[in-house]
Coordinates of C-alpha atoms in Angstrom, one line a residue:
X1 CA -27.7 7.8 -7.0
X2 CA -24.5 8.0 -5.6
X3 CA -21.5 8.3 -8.1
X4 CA -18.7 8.8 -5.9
X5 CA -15.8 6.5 -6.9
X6 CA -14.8 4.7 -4.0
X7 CA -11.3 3.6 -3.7
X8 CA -9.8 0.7 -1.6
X9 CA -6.4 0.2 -0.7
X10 CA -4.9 -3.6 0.4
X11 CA -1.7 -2.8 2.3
X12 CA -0.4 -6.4 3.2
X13 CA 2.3 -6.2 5.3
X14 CA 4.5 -8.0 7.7
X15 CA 3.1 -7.1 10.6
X16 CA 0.1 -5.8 10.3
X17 CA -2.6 -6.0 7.2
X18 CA -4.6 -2.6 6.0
X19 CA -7.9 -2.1 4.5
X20 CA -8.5 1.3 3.4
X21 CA -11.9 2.9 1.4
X22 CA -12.0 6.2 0.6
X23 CA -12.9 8.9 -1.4
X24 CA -12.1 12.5 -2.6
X25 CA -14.3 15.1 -1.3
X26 CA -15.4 18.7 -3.4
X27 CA -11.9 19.8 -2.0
X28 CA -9.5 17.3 -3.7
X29 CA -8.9 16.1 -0.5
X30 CA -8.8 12.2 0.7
X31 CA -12.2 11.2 2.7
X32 CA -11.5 8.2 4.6
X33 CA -14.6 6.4 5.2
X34 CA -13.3 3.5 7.0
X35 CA -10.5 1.5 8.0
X36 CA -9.7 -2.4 9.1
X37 CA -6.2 -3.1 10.5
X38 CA -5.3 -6.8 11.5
X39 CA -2.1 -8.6 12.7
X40 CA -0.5 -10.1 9.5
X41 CA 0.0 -13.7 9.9
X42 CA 1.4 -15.9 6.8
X43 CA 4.1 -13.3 5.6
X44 CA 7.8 -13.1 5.9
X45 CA 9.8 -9.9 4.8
X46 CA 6.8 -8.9 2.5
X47 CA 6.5 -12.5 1.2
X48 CA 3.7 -14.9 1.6
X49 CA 4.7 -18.0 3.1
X50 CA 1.4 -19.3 4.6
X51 CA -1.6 -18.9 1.7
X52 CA -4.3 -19.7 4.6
X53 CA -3.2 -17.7 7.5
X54 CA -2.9 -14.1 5.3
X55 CA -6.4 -15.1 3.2
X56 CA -7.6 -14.9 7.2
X57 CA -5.9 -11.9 7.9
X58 CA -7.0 -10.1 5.4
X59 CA -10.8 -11.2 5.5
X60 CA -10.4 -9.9 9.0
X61 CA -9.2 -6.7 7.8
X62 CA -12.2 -6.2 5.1
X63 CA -14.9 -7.4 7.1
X64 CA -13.5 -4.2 9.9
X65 CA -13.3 -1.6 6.9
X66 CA -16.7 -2.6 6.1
X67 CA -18.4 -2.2 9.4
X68 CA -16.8 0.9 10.2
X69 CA -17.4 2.1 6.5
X70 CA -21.3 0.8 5.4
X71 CA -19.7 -0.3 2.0
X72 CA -19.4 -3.9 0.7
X73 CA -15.4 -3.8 -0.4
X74 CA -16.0 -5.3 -4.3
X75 CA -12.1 -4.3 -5.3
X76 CA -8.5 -3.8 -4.1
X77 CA -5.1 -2.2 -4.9
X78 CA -2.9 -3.9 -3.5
X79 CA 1.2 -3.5 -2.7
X80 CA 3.7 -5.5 -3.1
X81 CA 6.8 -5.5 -1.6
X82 CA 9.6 -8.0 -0.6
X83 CA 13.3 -9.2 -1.1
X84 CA 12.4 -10.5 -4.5
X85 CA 11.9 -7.0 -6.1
X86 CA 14.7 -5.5 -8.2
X87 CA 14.8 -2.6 -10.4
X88 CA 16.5 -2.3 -13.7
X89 CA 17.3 0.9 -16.0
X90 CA 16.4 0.2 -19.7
X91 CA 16.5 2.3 -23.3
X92 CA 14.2 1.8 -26.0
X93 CA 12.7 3.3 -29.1
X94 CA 10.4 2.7 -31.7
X95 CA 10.4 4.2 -35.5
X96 CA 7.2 5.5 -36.5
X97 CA 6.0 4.3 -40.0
X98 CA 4.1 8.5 -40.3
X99 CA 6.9 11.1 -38.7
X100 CA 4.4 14.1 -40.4
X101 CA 1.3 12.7 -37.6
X102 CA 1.4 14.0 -33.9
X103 CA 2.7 11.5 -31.2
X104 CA -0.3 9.9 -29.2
X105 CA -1.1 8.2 -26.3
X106 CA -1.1 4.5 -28.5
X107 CA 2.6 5.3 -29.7
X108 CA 3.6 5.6 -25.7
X109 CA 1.6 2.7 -25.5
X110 CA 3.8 0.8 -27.9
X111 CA 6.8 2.0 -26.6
X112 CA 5.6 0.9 -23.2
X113 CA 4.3 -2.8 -24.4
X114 CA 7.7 -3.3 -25.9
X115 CA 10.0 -2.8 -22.9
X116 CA 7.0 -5.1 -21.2
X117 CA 8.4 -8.4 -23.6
X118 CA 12.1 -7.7 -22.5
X119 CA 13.5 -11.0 -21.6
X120 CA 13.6 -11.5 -17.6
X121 CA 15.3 -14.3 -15.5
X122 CA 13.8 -17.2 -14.9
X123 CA 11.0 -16.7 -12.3
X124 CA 10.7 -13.4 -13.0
X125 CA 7.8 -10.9 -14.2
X126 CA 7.7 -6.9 -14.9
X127 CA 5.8 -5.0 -12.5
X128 CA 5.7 -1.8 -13.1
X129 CA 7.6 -0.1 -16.6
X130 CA 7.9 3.7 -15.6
X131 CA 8.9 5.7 -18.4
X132 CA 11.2 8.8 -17.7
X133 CA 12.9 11.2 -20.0
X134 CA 12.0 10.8 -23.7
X135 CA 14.2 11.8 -27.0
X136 CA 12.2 12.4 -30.2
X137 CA 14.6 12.2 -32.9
X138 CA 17.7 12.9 -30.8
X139 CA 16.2 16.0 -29.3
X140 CA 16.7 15.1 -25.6
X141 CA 15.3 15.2 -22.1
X142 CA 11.9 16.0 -23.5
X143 CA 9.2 14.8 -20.4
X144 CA 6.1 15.6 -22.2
X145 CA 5.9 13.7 -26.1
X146 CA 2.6 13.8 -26.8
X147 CA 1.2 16.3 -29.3
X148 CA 5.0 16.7 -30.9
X149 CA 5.9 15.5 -34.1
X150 CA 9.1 13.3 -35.1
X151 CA 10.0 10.1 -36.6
X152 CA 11.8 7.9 -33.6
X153 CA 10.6 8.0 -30.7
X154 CA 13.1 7.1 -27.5
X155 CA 12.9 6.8 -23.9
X156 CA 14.6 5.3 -20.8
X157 CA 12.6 3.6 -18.2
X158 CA 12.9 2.2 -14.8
X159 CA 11.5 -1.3 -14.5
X160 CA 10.6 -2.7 -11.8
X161 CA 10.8 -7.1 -11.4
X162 CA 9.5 -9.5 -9.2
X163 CA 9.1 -12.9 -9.0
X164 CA 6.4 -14.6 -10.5
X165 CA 5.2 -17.0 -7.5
X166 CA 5.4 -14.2 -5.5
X167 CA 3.1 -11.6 -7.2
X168 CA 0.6 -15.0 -8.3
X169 CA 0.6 -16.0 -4.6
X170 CA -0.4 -12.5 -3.6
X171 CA -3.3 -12.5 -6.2
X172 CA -4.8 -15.8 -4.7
X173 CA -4.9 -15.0 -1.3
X174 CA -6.9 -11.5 -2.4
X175 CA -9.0 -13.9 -4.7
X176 CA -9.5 -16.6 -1.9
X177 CA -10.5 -14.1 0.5
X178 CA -13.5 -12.8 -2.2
X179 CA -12.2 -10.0 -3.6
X180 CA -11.0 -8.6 -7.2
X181 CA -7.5 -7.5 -7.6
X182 CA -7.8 -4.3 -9.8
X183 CA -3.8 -3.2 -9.4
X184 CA -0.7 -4.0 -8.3
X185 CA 1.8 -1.2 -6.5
X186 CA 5.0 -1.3 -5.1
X187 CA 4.8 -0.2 -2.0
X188 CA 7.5 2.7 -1.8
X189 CA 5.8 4.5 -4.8
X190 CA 2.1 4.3 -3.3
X191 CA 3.8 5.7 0.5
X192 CA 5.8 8.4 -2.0
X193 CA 2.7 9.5 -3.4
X194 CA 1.1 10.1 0.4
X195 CA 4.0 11.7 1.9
X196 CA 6.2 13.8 -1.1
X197 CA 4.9 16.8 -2.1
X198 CA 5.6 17.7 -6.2
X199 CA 8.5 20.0 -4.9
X200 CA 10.9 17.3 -2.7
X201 CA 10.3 15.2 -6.1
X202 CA 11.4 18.3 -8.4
X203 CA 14.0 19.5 -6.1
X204 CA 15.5 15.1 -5.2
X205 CA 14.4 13.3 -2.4
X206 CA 14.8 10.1 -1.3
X207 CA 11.8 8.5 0.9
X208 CA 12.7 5.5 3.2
X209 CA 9.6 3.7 4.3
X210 CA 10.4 1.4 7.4
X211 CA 8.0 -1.3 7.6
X212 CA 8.6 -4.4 10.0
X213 CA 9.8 -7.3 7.3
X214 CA 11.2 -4.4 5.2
X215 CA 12.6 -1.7 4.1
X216 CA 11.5 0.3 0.8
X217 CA 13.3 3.1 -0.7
X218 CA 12.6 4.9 -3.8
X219 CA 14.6 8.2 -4.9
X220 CA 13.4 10.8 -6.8
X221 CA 14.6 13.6 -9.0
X222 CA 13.1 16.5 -11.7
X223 CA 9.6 15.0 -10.6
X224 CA 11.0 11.1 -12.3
X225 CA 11.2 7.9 -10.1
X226 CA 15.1 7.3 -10.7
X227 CA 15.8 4.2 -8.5
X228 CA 13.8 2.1 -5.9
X229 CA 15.0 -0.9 -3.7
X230 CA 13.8 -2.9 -1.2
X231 CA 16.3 -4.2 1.8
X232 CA 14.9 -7.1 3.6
X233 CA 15.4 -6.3 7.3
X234 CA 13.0 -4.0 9.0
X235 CA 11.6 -3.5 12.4
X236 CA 11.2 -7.2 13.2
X237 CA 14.5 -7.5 13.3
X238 CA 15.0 -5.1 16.0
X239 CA 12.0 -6.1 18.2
X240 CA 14.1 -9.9 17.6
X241 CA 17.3 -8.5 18.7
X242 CA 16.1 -7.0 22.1
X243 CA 14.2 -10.5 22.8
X244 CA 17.3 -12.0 22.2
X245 CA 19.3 -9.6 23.8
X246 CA 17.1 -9.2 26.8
X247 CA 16.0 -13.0 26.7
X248 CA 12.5 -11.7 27.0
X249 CA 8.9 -12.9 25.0
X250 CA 8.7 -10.8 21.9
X251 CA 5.5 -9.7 23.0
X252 CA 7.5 -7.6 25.3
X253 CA 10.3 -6.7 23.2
X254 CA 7.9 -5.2 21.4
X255 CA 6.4 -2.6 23.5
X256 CA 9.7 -2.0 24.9
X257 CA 10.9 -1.0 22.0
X258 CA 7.4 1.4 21.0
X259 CA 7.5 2.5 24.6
X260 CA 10.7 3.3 25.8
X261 CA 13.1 2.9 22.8
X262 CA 15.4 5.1 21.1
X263 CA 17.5 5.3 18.3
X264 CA 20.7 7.4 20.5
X265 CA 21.9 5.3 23.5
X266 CA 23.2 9.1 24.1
X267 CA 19.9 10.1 25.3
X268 CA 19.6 7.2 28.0
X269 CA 21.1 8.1 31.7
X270 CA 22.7 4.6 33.3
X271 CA 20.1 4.7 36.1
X272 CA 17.3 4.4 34.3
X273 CA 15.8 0.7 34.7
X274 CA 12.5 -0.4 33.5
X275 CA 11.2 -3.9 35.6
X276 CA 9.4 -6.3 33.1
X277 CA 6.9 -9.2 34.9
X278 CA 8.6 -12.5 35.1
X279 CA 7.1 -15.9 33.3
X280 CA 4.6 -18.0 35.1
X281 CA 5.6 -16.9 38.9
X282 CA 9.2 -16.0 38.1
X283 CA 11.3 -12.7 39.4
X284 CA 10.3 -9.2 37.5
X285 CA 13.1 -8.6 35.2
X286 CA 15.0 -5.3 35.5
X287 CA 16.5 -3.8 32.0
X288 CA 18.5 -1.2 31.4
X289 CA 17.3 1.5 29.1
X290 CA 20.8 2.5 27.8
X291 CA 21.1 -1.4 27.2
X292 CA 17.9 -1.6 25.3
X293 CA 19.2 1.7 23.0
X294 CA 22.3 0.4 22.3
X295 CA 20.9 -2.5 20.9
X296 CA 18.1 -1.1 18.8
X297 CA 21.0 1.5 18.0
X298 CA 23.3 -1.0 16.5
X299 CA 20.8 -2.2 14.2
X300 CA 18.8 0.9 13.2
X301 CA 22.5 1.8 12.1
X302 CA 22.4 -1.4 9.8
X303 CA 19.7 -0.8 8.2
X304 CA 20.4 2.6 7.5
X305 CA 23.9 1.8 6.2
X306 CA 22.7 -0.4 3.6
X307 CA 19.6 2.1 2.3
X308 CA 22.6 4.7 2.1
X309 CA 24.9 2.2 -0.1
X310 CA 21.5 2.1 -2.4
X311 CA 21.7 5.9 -2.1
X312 CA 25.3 6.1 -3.2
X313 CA 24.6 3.7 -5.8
X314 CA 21.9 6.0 -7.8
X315 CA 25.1 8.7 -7.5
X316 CA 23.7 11.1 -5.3
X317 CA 27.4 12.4 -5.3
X318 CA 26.8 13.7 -8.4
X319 CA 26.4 17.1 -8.9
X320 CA 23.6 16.6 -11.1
X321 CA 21.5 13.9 -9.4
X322 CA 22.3 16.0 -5.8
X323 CA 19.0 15.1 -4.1
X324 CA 18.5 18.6 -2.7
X325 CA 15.2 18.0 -0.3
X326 CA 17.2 15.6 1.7
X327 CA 15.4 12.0 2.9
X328 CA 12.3 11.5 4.0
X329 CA 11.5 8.7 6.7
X330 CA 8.0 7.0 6.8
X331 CA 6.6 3.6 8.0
X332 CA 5.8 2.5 11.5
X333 CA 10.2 2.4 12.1
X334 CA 9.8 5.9 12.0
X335 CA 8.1 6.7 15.0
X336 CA 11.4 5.2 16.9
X337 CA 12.6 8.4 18.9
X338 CA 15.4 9.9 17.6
X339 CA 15.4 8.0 14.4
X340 CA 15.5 11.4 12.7
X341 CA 19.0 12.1 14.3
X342 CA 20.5 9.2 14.0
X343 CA 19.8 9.3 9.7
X344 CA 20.9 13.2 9.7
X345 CA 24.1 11.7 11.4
X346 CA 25.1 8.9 9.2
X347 CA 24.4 10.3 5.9
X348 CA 24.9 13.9 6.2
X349 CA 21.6 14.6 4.8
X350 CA 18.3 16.7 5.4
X351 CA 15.9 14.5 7.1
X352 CA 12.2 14.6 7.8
X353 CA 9.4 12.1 9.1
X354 CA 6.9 12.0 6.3
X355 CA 3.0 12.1 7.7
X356 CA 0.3 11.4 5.1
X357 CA -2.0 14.0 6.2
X358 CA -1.4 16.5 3.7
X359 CA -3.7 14.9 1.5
X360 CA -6.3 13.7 4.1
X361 CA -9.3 15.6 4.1
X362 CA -9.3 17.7 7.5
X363 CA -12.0 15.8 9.7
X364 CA -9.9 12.6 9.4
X365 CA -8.9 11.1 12.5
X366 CA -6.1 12.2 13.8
X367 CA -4.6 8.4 14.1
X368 CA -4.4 8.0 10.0
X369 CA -1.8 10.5 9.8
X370 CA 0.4 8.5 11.4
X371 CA 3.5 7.4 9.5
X372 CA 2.1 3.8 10.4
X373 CA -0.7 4.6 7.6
X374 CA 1.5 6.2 4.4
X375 CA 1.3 3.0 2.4
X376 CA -2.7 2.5 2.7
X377 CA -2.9 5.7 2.3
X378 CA -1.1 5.8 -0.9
X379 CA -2.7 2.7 -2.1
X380 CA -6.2 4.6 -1.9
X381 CA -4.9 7.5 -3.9
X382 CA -3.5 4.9 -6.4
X383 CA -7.0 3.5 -6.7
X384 CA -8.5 6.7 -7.1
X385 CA -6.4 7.1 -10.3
X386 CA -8.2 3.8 -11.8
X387 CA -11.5 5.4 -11.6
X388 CA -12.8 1.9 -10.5
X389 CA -15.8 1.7 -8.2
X390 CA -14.1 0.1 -5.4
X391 CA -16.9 -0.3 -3.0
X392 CA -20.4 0.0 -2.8
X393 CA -22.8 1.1 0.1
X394 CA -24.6 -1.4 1.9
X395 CA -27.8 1.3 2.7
X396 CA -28.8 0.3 -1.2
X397 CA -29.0 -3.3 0.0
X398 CA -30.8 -2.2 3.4
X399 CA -33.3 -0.2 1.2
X400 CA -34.7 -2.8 -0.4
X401 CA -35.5 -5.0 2.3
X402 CA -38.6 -3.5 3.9
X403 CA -40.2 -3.8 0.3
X404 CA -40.3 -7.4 0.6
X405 CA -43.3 -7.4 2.7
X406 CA -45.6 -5.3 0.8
X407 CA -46.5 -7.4 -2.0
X408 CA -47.8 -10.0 0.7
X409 CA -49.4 -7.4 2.3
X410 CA -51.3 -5.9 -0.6
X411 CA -53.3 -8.6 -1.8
X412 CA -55.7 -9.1 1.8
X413 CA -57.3 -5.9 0.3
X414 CA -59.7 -7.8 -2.1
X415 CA -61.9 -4.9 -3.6
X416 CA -61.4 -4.6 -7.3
X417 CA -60.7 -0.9 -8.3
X418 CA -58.1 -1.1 -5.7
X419 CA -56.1 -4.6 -7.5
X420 CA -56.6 -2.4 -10.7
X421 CA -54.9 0.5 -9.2
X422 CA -51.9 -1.7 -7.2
X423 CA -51.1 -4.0 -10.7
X424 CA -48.4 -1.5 -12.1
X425 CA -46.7 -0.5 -8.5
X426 CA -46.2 -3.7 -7.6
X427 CA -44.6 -5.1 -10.6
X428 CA -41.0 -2.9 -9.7
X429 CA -40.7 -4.3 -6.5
X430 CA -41.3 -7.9 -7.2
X431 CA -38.7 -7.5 -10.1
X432 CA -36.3 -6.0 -7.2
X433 CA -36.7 -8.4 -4.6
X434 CA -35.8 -11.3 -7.4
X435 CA -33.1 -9.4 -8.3
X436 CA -31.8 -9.3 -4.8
X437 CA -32.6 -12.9 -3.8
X438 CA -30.3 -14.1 -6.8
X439 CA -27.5 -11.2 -5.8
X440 CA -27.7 -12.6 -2.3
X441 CA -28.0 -16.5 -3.4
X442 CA -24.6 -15.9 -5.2
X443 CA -22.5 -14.4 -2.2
X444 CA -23.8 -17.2 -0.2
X445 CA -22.9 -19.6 -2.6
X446 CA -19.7 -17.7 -2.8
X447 CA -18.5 -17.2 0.6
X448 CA -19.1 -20.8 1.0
X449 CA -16.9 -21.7 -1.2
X450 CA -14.1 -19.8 0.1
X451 CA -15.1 -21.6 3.6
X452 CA -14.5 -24.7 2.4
X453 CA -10.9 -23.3 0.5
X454 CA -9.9 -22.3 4.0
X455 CA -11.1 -25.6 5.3
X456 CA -9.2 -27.8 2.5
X457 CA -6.1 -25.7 2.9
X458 CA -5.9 -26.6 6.9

């Protein structure tokens, strides 16, 4: 029997949709069994906006993990992100009715459940209530309460929101595409938890993740999350601006910008051209490469101008909230040359591009510790941490099969000390073959049923 807890991260992004199983091996370590990457269609700046296209998407990116992986993908975590996500700072306490028992787990737990009614806006639902320094009657910054004793019990919390229709319309399309939604992450805490080590989180670090609808930020200090945001302009917008600015297909924007982008016009000398094919029997088209870094320059600055102002806003400035290990940069933005520079310049701060493969076991291949990755990555350690048996293999299934035929076989053999003798053995694999009939009767009966969703919803 194989115990292993298989974990599966969902990472539905803008541009491209991740399906990650894995496992940790006798090392600690993160085992990657298999992956499924697919072009995200249906979703704008981390928000659904087409239900059928992403449930698509994201069977296409299941049905990949599974073939490269042998396992049937049962459960996901999956991360949200997306313009509609805020974060809030909020006190509470509670008063406990027996100050002379030891705090527990169900008193957090209370605390916890109560900050979980506060009233939102309209539209809007908690997603994550992260607890941070606690005071037991008034005794202060306390991070560990369990096992102490006292009377009122206080804490501060960051608390993340999101809107409602958003987070239900995320859960459909991992429903409609056949599988179980066993937790919800924001997105900058799962790529956090792949790239920080426990030290840039002690020591204050703030981790900008630069997908292609968005961009996630999430600062932390004396091992606490202390502030996350999401800015809605990633590198789409970039790959947009040089279509436009180039009037070129985005196609080719696109691997302008992977290929011969940079962050520094600096770095460009005037004479160096790159000749693009024209459309449909037209003239090549000759652009400049100082032109194409000036305008991926001019927005890359944008973006990181406003992740600053959130930086500002948590009051960085501050002595006491100085976040000593500088920024981190992660997310397939990262890999734009001379991004690192350009960040170092504008804020004045320590910057590194964050790779996830510090806790990827060390046979992995050597494309998952790209930056690309961090999110999935993180999502898989996040499911991990449920304990949930993500996935099973489909060998069991495969097993089973060749024992079909035997109890057809077996009775041509008439003589009668031999039917005596087969009566008990072939019991167990008539009960199996039932068993797997129904199993496989069900999935047919459910995978047409998400046909005919699809079908309904064109």
């Amino acid at each position: 029997m194989n115990k292993d807890n298989i974990a599966v991260g969902l990472d539905i992004g803008t541009t491209k949709i991740v399906a990650m199983i894995g496992k940790k091996n006798e090392y600690g370590k993160l085992e990657i069994l298999g992956v499924g990457k697919s072009k995200s269609l249906g979703v704008h700046r981390g928000v659904v906006n087409n239900i059928t296209q992403t449930i698509q998407s994201i069977q296409q990116a299941v049905s990949e993990a599974e073939n490269d992986s042998g396992y049937k993908i049962n459960d996901v975590v999956v991360g949200i992100a997306g313009q509609h996500i805020r974060s809030i700072q909020h006190s509470d306490y509670i008063s406990r009715p027996k100050a002379e028992e030891v705090i527990g787990d169900a008193d957090i737990d209370m605390l916890i459940g109560q900050v979980h009614k506060l009233a939102m806006l309209p539209g809007e639902e908690i997603i994550h209530v992260l607890p941070q320094e606690f005071k037991i009657d008034g005794q202060a910054e306390i991070k560990e309460p369990i096992g102490m004793y006292g009377g009122r019990l206080e804490s501060s919390f960051h608390v993340v929101v999101g809107q409602a229709a958003s987070i239900r319309n995320l859960g459909r399309c991992v429903k409609s595409a056949g599988l179980e939604l066993s937790g919800l992450t924001l997105e900058p805490l799962a790529s956090a938890d792949a790239v920080l080590s426990q030290e840039e989180k002690e020591a204050g670090v703030a981790l900008i993740d630069i997908g292609g609808g968005t961009t996630d930020l999430a600062i932390f200090k004396d091992g606490i999350i202390r502030h996350t945001a999401v800015i809605p302009f990633g590198g789409n917008v970039i790959t947009e601006d040089i279509k436009e600015g180039c009037s070129i297909i985005e196609k080719q924007a696109e691997l302008l910008k992977t290929r011969f982008g940079s962050a520094w016009p600096g770095e460009n000398r005037d004479n160096e051209i790159v000749s693009i094919p024209g459309l449909r029997g037209r003239e090549p088209k000759e652009i400049s490469l100082k032109n194409l870094s000036k305008i991926i320059h001019a927005r890359v600055v944008e973006i990181i101008e406003q992740v600053y102002a959130e930086i500002k806003l948590y009051g960085h400035e501050d002595p006491k909230k100085k976040l000593i290990a500088g920024i981190v940069l992660t997310g397939g933005g990262a890999q734009l040359q001379h991004i690192k520079q350009l960040v170092e310049y504008i804020t004045g701060m320590d910057t590194r591009i964050g790779y996830p493969n510090e806790h990827l076991a060390g046979d992995s291949i050597e494309e998952l510790s790209s930056p690309l990755y961090a999110t999935a990555v993180g999502l898989v350690m996040n499911s991990i941490r449920n304990n949930t048996k993500s996935a099973t293999p489909f060998v069991e299934m495969k097993k089973e099969e060749p024992v079909i035929a035997s109890p057809e076989i077996v009775p041509t053999d008439i003589p009668v000390v031999e039917t005596e003798m087969e009566v008990p053995t072939t019991k167990t694999p008539i009960q199996e073959t039932t068993d797997d009939k129904i199993k496989r009767s069900f999935f047919d009966k459910y995978i047409d049923k998400i046909k005919d969703f699809l079908d309904n919803a064109e």
